[in-house]
Amino acid sequence: MSRIFNFSAGPSMLPVSVLEKAASEMLDYNNSGMSVMEMSHRSKVYDKIIKDTERKLREVMGIPDNYKVLFLQGGATLQFSMIPMNLMTKNRKADYIVSGSFSGKAYKEAQKYGEAHLAATSKADNFSHIPTQEELNLSPDADYLHICENNTIFGTTYNYLPETNGVPIVSDMSSCILSKPVDVEKYGVIYAGAQKNMGPAGLTVVIIREDLVGEPLDKTPVMMRFDEMVANDSMYNTPPTYAIYILGLVLDWVESMGGLTGMEAHNTKKAALLYDYLDQSKLFKTNVVKENRSLMNVTFMTGNEELDAKFVKESAERGFSNLKGHRSVGGMRASIYNAMPMEGVEALVAFMKEFEEKNA
Ligand SMILES: *Cc1c(COP(=O)(O)O)cnc(C)c1O
């Protein structure tokens, strides 16, 4: 077996133990005589898988009983539309903080359905920081405030949760869910595409406070109605059955790592190794302000495009994949999600030191 260190921003690494377990159950899941992929989603054996996955997610994240858990499709991107269609319905107004690319897309999409108000943006400094509470221009009558909690492309994350005076917070946690403990009660809605920290692409997890599952706008497609999805336990049609099963295995692994507290310790150690090196390097630097540095996506550059390209090329030859930064930022990005082992970051830093010695 030869596995490389994959720093992809998503889909990304999964824990080896999860892949091994899935492989061992591939042909015959739990004496059912079939793969999970081949099962009816309405069968007894599958019913247990989806219920167990929800139960484990509730345990791991500490999701209170007055929140619904939905297993949907369409990626986080479909939520950019689904959220306004279902929630921007009382005052037809919502606040958006634009702190990067995905929150910009969410803001743009919401404009189709009501008054999407820009509460703040850090575009002027190319998204190298998260707007602070003082920078926010919040609407008291907004139906919700939308934030993107971890900016996958720019490598920034919130170090506070906005004070909204009761306006529900809707958070895109695609690239940070399960990376550290979270106080679910502080949110109205949490959503995430699974392919960064939860499992394979094709599954989107939505955690929504019961009272926010209201009446959507007229002509909202049935597949995009939270009320229908809740009423049908995410089974209005066929859910992404295999991805839900893998999420269950990932949650077992998160528990074995000490739950979200253990995950946070593991992730903090990994990220610190990389940031500490960047802070003293004479060749590499990061543009992200210290207080908003992401634990999951570390962006860095040399300041010289040719040297960046050389680094990406040589790193790939040495078995580090996907270190090229997003085209909108340039430079490099190391996505070090939950499943990236400490050894992966250690090996990367060792390689960076070597590269610096040769090229500084
Ligand atoms: C990856 C990502 C998205 C897009 O997710 P899809 O599942 O591809 O739609 C949205 N928001 C954030 C923060 C992401 O990291």
PDB file of C-alpha atoms and ligand atoms in Angstrom, residues 74-78 80 102 148 150-152 172-175 193 195-196 204 337, ligand 1:
ATOM      1  CA  GLY A  74     -26.701  19.379  -3.780  1.00  0.00           C
ATOM      2  CA  GLY A  75     -23.606  20.320  -1.800  1.00  0.00           C
ATOM      3  CA  ALA A  76     -23.155  23.369   0.377  1.00  0.00           C
ATOM      4  CA  THR A  77     -23.822  25.379  -2.764  1.00  0.00           C
ATOM      5  CA  LEU A  78     -27.462  24.312  -2.935  1.00  0.00           C
ATOM      6  CA  PHE A  80     -26.901  29.138  -0.779  1.00  0.00           C
ATOM      7  CA  PHE A 102     -18.183  31.048  -0.831  1.00  0.00           C
ATOM      8  CA  CYS A 148     -19.036  31.310   6.389  1.00  0.00           C
ATOM      9  CA  ASN A 150     -14.036  28.899   7.823  1.00  0.00           C
ATOM     10  CA  ASN A 151     -12.931  30.342   4.507  1.00  0.00           C
ATOM     11  CA  THR A 152     -11.496  27.373   2.666  1.00  0.00           C
ATOM     12  CA  ASP A 172     -21.588  27.471   6.425  1.00  0.00           C
ATOM     13  CA  MET A 173     -19.266  25.083   8.281  1.00  0.00           C
ATOM     14  CA  SER A 174     -18.289  23.010   5.262  1.00  0.00           C
ATOM     15  CA  SER A 175     -14.567  23.203   5.943  1.00  0.00           C
ATOM     16  CA  GLY A 193     -20.904  19.683   2.402  1.00  0.00           C
ATOM     17  CA  GLN A 195     -16.424  16.132   1.455  1.00  0.00           C
ATOM     18  CA  LYS A 196     -14.014  18.043   3.699  1.00  0.00           C
ATOM     19  CA  THR A 204     -24.815  17.741   2.715  1.00  0.00           C
ATOM     20  CA  TYR A 337      -8.450  18.542   7.812  1.00  0.00           C
TER      21      TYR A 337
HETATM   22  C1  LIG B   1     -16.309  23.492  -0.398  1.00  0.00           C
HETATM   23  C2  LIG B   1     -17.132  24.581   0.159  1.00  0.00           C
HETATM   24  C3  LIG B   1     -18.364  24.955  -0.402  1.00  0.00           C
HETATM   25  C4  LIG B   1     -18.895  24.329  -1.658  1.00  0.00           C
HETATM   26  O1  LIG B   1     -19.303  23.057  -1.363  1.00  0.00           O
HETATM   27  P1  LIG B   1     -20.043  22.136  -2.437  1.00  0.00           P
HETATM   28  O2  LIG B   1     -20.410  20.971  -1.570  1.00  0.00           O
HETATM   29  O3  LIG B   1     -19.060  21.820  -3.504  1.00  0.00           O
HETATM   30  O4  LIG B   1     -21.225  22.852  -2.940  1.00  0.00           O
HETATM   31  C5  LIG B   1     -19.084  25.937   0.227  1.00  0.00           C
HETATM   32  N1  LIG B   1     -18.638  26.548   1.336  1.00  0.00           N
HETATM   33  C6  LIG B   1     -17.453  26.221   1.892  1.00  0.00           C
HETATM   34  C7  LIG B   1     -17.001  26.930   3.114  1.00  0.00           C
HETATM   35  C8  LIG B   1     -16.665  25.225   1.321  1.00  0.00           C
HETATM   36  O5  LIG B   1     -15.492  24.914   1.877  1.00  0.00           O
END
